[in-house]
Short mmCIF file of C-alpha atoms in Angstrom, two decimals:
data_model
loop_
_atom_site.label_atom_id
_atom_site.label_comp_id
_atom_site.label_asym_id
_atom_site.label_seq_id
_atom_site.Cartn_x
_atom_site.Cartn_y
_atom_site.Cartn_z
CA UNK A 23 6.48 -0.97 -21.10
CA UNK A 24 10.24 -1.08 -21.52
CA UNK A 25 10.80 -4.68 -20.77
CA UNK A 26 8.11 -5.37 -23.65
CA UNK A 27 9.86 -2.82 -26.03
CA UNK A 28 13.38 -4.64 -24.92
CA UNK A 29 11.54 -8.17 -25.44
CA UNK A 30 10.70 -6.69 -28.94
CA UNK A 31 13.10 -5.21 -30.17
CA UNK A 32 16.56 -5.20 -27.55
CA UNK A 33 17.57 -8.08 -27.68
CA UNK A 34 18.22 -8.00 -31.88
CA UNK A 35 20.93 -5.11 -30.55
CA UNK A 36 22.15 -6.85 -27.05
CA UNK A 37 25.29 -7.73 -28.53
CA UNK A 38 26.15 -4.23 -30.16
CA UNK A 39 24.34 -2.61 -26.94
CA UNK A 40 25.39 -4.53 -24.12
CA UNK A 41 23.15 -2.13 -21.19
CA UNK A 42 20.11 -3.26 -23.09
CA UNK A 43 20.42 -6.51 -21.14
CA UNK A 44 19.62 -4.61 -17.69
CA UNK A 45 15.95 -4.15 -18.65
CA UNK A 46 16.04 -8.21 -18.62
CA UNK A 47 16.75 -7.91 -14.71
CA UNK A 48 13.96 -7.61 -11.91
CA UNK A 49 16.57 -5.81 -9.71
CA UNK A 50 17.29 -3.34 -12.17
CA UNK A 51 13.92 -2.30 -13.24
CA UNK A 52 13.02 -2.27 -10.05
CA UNK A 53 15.57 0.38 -9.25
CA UNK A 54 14.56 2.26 -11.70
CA UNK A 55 11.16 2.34 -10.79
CA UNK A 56 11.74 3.96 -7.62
CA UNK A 57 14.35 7.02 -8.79
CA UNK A 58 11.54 7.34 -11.47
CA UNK A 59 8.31 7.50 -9.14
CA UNK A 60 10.77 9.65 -6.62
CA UNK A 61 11.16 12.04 -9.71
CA UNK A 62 7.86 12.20 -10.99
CA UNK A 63 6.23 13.26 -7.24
CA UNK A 64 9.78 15.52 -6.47
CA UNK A 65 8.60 17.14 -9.93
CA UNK A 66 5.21 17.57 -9.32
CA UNK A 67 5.36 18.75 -5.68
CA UNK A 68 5.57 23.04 -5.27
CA UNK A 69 3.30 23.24 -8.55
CA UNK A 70 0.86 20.85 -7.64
CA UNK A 71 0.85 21.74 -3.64
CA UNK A 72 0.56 25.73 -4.68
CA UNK A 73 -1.99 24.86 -7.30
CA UNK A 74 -3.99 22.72 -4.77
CA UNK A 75 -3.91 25.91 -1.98
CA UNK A 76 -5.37 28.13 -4.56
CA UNK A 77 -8.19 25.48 -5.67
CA UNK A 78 -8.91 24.20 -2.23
CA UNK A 79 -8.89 27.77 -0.51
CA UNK A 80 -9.19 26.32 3.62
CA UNK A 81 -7.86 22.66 2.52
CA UNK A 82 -8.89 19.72 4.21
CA UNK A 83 -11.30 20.19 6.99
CA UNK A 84 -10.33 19.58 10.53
CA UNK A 85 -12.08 17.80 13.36
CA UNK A 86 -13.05 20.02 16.02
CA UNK A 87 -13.87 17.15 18.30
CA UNK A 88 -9.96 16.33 17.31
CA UNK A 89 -6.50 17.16 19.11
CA UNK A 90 -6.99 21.27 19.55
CA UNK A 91 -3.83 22.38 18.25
CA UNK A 92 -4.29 20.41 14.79
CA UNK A 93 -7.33 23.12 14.35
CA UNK A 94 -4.96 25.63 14.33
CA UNK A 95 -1.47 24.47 13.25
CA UNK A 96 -3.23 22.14 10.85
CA UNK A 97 -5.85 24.66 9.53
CA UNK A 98 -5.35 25.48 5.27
CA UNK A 99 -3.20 22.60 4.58
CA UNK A 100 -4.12 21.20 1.02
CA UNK A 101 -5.28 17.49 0.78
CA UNK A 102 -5.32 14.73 -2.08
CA UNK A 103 -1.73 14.77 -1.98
CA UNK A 104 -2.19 11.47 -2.62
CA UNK A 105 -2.56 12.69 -6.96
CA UNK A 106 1.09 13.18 -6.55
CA UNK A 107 1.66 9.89 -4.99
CA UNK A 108 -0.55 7.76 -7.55
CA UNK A 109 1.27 9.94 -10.61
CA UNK A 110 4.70 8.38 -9.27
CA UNK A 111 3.19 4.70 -8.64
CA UNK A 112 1.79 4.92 -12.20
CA UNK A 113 4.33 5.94 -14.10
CA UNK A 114 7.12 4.04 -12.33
CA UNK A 115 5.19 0.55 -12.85
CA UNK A 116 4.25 1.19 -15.98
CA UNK A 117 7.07 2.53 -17.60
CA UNK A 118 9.11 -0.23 -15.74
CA UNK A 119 7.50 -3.60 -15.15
CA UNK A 120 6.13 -6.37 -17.34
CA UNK A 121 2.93 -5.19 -18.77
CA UNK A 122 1.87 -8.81 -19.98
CA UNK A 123 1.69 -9.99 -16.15
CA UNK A 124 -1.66 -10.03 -14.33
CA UNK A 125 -0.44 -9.50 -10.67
CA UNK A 126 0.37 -6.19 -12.11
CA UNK A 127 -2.54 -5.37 -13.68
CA UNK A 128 -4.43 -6.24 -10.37
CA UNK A 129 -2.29 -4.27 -8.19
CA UNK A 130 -2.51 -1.52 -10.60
CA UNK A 131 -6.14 -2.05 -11.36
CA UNK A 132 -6.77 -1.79 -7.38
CA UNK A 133 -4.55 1.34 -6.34
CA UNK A 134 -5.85 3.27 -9.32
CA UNK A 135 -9.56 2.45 -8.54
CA UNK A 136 -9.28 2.94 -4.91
CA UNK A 137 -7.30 6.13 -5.97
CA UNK A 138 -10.54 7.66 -7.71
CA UNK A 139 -12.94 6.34 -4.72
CA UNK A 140 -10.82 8.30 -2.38
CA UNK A 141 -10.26 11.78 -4.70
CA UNK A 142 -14.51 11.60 -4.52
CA UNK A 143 -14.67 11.12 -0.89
CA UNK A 144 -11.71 14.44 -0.21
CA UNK A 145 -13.41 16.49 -2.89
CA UNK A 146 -16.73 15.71 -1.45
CA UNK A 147 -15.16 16.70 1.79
CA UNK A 148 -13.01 19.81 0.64
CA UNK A 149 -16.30 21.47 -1.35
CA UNK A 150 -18.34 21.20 1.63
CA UNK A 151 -15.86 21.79 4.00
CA UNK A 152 -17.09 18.64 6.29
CA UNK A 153 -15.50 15.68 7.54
CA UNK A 154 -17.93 13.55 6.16
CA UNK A 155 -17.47 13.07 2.48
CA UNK A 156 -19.06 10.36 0.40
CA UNK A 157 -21.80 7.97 1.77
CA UNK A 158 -19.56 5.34 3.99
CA UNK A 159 -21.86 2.40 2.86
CA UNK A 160 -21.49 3.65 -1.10
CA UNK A 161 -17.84 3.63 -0.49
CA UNK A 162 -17.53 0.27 1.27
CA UNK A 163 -19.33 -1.38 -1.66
CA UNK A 164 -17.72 -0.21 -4.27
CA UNK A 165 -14.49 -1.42 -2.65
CA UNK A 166 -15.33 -4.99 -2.07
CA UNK A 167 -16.71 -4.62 -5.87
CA UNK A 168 -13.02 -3.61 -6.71
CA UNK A 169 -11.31 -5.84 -4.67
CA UNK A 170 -13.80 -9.07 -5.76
CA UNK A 171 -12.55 -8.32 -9.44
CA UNK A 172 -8.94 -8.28 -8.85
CA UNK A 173 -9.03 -11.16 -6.55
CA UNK A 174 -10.64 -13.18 -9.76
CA UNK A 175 -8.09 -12.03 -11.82
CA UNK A 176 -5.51 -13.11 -10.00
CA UNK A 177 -7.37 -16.39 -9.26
CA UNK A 178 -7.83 -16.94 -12.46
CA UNK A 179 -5.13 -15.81 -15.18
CA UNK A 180 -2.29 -16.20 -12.01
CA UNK A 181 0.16 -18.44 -12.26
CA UNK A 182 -0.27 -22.55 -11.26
CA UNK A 183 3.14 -24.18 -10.39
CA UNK A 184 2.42 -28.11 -11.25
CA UNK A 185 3.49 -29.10 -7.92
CA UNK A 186 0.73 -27.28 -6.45
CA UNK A 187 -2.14 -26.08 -8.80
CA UNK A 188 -4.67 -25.24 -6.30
CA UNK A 189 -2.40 -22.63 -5.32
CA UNK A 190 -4.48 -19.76 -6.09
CA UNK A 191 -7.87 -20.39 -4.40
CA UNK A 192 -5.33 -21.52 -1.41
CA UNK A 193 -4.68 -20.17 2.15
CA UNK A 194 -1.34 -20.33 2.71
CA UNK A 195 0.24 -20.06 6.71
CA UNK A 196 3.42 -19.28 7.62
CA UNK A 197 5.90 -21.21 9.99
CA UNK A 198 4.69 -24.15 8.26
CA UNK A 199 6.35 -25.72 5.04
CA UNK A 200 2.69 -27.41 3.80
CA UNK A 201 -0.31 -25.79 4.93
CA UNK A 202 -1.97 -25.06 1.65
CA UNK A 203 -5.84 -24.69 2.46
CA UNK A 204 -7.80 -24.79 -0.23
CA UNK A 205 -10.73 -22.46 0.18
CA UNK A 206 -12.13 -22.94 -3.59
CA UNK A 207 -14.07 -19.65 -4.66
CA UNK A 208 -14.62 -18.46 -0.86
CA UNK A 209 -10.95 -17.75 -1.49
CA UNK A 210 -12.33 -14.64 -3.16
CA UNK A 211 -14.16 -13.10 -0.35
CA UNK A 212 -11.06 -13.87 1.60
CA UNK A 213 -9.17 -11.57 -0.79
CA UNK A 214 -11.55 -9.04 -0.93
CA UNK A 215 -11.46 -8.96 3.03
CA UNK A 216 -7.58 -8.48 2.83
CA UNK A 217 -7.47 -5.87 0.14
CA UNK A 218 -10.94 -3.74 1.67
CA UNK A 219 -9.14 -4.43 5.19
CA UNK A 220 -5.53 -2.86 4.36
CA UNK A 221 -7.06 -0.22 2.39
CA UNK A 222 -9.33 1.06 5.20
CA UNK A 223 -6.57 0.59 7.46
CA UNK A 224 -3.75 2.66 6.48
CA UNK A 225 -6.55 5.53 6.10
CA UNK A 226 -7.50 5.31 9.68
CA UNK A 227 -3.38 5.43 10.47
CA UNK A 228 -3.60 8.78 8.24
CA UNK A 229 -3.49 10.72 10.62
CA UNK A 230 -0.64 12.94 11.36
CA UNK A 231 2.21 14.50 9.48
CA UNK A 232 4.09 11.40 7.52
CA UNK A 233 2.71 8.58 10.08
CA UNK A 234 1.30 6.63 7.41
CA UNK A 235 3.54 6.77 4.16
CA UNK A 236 6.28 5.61 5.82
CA UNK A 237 4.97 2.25 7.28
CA UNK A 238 3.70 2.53 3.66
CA UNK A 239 7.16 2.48 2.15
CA UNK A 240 8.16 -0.53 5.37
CA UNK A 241 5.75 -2.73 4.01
CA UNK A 242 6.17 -2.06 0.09
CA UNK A 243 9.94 -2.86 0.99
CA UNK A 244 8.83 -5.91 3.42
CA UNK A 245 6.26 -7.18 0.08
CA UNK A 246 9.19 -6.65 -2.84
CA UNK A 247 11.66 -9.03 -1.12
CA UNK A 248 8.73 -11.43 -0.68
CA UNK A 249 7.23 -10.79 -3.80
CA UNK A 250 11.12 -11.07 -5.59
CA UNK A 251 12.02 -14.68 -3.37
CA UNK A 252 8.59 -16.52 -3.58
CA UNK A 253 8.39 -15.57 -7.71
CA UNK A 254 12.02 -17.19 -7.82
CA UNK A 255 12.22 -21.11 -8.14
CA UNK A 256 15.38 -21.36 -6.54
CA UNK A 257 14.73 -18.70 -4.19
CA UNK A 258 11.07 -20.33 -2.82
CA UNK A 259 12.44 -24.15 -3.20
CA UNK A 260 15.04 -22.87 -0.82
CA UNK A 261 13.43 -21.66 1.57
CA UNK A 262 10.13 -23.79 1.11
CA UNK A 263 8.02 -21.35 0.65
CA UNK A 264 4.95 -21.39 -1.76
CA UNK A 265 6.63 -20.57 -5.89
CA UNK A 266 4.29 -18.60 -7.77
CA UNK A 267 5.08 -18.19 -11.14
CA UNK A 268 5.52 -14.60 -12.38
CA UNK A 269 4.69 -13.19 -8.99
CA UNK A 270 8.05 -11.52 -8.60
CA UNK A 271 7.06 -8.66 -11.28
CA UNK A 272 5.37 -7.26 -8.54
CA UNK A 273 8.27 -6.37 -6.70
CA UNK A 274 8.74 -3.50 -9.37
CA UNK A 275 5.05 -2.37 -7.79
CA UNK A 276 6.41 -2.24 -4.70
CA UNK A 277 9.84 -0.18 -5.33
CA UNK A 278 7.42 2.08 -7.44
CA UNK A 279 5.58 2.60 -4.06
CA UNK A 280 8.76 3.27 -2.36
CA UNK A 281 9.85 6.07 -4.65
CA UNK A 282 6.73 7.40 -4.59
CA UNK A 283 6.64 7.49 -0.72
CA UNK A 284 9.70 9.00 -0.55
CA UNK A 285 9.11 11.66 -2.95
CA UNK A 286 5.90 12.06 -0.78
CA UNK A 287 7.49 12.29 2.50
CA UNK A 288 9.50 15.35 1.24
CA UNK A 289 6.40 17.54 1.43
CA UNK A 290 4.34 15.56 4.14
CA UNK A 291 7.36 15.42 6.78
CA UNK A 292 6.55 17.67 9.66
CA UNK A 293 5.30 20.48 9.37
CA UNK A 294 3.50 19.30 6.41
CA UNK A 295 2.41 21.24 3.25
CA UNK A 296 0.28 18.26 1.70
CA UNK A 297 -1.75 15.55 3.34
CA UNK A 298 -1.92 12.25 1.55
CA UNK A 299 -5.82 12.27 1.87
CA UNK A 300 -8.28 9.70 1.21
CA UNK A 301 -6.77 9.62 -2.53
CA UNK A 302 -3.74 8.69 -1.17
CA UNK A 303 -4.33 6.43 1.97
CA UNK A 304 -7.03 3.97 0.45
CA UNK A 305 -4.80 3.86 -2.83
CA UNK A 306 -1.82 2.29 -1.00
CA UNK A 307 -3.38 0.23 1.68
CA UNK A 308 -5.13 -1.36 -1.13
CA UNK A 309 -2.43 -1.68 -3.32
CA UNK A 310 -0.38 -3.13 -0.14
CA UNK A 311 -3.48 -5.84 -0.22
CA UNK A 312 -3.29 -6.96 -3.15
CA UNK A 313 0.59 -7.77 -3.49
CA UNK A 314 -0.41 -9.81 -0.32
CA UNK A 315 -3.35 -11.97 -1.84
CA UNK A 316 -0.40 -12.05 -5.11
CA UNK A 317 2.05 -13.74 -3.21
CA UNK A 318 0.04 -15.78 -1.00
CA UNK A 319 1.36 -13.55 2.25
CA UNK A 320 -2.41 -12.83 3.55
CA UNK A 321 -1.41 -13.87 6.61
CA UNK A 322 1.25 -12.25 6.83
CA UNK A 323 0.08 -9.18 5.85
CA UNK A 324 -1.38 -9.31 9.12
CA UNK A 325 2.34 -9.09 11.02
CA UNK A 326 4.07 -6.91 8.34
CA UNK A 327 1.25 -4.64 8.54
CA UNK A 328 0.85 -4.87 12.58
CA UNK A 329 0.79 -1.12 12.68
CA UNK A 330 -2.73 -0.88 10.60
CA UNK A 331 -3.82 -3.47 12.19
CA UNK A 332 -3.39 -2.07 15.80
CA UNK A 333 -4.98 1.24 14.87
CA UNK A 334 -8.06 -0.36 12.96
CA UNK A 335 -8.53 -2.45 16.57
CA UNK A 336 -8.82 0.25 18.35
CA UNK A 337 -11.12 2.40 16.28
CA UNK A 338 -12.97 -0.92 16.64
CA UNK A 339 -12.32 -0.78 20.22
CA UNK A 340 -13.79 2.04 20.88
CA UNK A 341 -16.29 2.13 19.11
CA UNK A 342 -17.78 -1.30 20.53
CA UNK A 343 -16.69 -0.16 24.25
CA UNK A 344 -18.81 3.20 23.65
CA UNK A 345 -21.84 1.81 22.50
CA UNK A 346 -21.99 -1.35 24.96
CA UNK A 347 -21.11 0.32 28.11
CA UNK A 348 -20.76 4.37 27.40
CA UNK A 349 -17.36 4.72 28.21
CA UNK A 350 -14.36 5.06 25.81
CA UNK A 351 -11.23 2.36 26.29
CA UNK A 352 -8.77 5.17 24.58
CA UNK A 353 -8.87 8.99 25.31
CA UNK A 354 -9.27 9.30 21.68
CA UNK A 355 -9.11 7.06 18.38
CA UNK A 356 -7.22 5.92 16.29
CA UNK A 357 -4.97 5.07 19.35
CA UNK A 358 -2.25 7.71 17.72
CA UNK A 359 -4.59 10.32 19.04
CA UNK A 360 -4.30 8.21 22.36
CA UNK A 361 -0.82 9.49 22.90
CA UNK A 362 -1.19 12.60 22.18
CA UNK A 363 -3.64 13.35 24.46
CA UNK A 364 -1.11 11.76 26.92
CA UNK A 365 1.26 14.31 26.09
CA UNK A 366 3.35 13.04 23.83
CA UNK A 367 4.33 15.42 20.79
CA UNK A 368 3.46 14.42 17.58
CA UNK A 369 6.83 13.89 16.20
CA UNK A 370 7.59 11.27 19.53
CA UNK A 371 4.26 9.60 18.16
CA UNK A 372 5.23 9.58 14.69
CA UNK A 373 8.79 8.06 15.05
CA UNK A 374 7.76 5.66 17.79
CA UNK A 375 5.11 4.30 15.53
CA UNK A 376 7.92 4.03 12.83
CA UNK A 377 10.04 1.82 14.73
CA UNK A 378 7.27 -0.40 15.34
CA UNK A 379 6.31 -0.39 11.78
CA UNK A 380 10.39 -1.44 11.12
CA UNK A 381 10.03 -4.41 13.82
CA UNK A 382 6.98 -5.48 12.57
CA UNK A 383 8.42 -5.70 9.20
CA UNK A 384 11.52 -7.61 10.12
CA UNK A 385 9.14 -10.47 12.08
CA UNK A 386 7.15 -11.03 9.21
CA UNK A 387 10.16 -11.02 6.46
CA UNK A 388 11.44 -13.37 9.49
CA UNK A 389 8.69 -15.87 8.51
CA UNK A 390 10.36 -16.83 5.18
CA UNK A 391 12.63 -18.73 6.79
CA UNK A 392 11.11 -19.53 10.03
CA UNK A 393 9.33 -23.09 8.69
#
């Protein structure tokens, strides 16, 4: 909104204003964006966490099947944290970034959607006190539905460099310089897959105290830089990577996410007083999607995101061994819950996944110039 305002009306008073002509700069704005979403959720947080314990009464509902000591050390803390964490995304993007840019708009359009699916699914959840909140199958639909729409957005008002205009129905792979597939429309099923597939797989890695927003905040760091180089001619032609016009706007998504996070992470660090919840955990995974399908890092999204990946598997895992043979692969899953039936505490599990989060991060920001 401020970058429109200073497109308006700044630049008649750049000369007698000379700050005016930060708001010009992606770096700046995106700054701002995250010491604004930081605020925002640092603001909100004892109000909205006190105000939640009062409304919620017992808070989110515990597995008993579960780890025994979350039933009890776990037992009354509030969910849909994840309000607090959508308030900062919102309001940083929006007050900071380009409003006229679609890749916005989609990313937006998904987090805030997915958002609402996931408030349903904890309220449904908190007001019967069950873990089983809104019909899986309802859910699942709606958010292919969500991500279909976005993906045609993006497809279809995004940005065509001349050099390649079949860019976005394209596959692009990394390590290569060329590969360009183009998938024509199937491209948006492909989308869909990536944005329903991150989505659904930072909720199953929500599962203990700050595990999951901070691989968040990894891979919202990991997608800016991306998001910033591959929207930059020089920056892409350099390192021969795919340019997408106006793609680089996203990157003030992604330090929006990071504040947010952060600001997040100040409650939800161990012990926490707020869980993310659904609202929270299908909000950013699909937000995290669809900067991928923006900058043409699907693929990528699959290394940068390794950690998501590894604990859908072996939900998947499991699941499969179970019903094939009867017997379970992991003592419990997600495979977090692996390790701490092995022992470990959940603070070792926590930071251990971290630094594989960071590692996975640095191999797929490695890619750019790995051709």
């Amino acid at each position: 909104m401020l970058y429109l305002l200073y497109e308006r009306f700044g630049q008649e008073y750049a000369d007698a204003f000379p700050l005016l002509n930060l708001f010009k700069y992606l770096t700046f704005r995106t700054g701002m964006a995250i010491f604004t979403a930081l605020f925002v959720v640092v603001a909100m947080g004892s109000r909205f966490i006190r105000w939640m314990q009062a409304k919620q009464g017992k808070g989110q509902p515990i597995r008993k099947e579960g780890i025994e000591r979350h039933v009890i050390e776990k037992a009354g803390t509030p969910t849909m944290g994840g309000v607090m964490i959508l308030a900062g995304l919102l309001v940083g993007t929006l007050l900071w970034s380009d409003l006229s840019n679609v890749y916005v708009w989609a990313a937006v359009m998904v987090t805030a959607s997915f958002g609402i699916l996931g408030f349903l699914d904890d309220y449904a959840k908190v007001t019967k006190q069950s873990t089983e909140g809104v019909s899986g199958k309802l859910r699942f639909g709606l958010e292919w539905l969500i991500a279909i729409v976005a993906v045609m957005l993006v497809v279809q008002f995004g940005g065509r460099p001349p050099e390649s205009p079949e860019l976005p129905t394209s596959i692009a792979l990394p390590f290569f310089k060329e590969a360009l597939f183009d998938v024509g429309w199937f491209y948006v099923l492909f989308g869909g897959f990536i944005i329903v597939g991150a989505a659904n797989a930072v909720n199953f890695t929500d599962g203990l105290d700050g595990l999951a927003i901070v691989p968040v905040m990894i891979a919202a760091a990991a997608f800016g830089v991306i998001a910033y180089l591959v929207g930059n001619f020089v920056f892409a032609e350099y390192l021969q990577v795919h340019f997408v016009p106006g793609v680089g706007e996203v990157a003030v998504f992604c330090g929006a996410m990071i504040g947010a996070g952060l600001g997040f992470l100040w409650y939800n660090a161990p012990p926490a007083k707020i869980f993310m919840g659904d609202t929270g955990s299908l909000a950013l995974g699909g937000g995290i999607g669809a900067v991928a399908v923006s900058t043409k890092h699907e693929i990528v999204m699959g290394i940068i995101g390794g950690l998501f990946v590894l604990e859908t598997l072996s939900v998947m895992i499991q699941v499969a061994s179970f019903k094939l043979t009867g017997k379970r692969v992991f003592l419990m899953a997600p495979i977090h819950h692996h390790f701490e039936k092995l022992g470990w505490s959940e603070s070792t599990v926590v930071i251990r996944f971290w630094i594989i989060a960071f590692i996975l991060a640095m191999l797929g920001l490695a890619t750019l110039k790995l051709r």
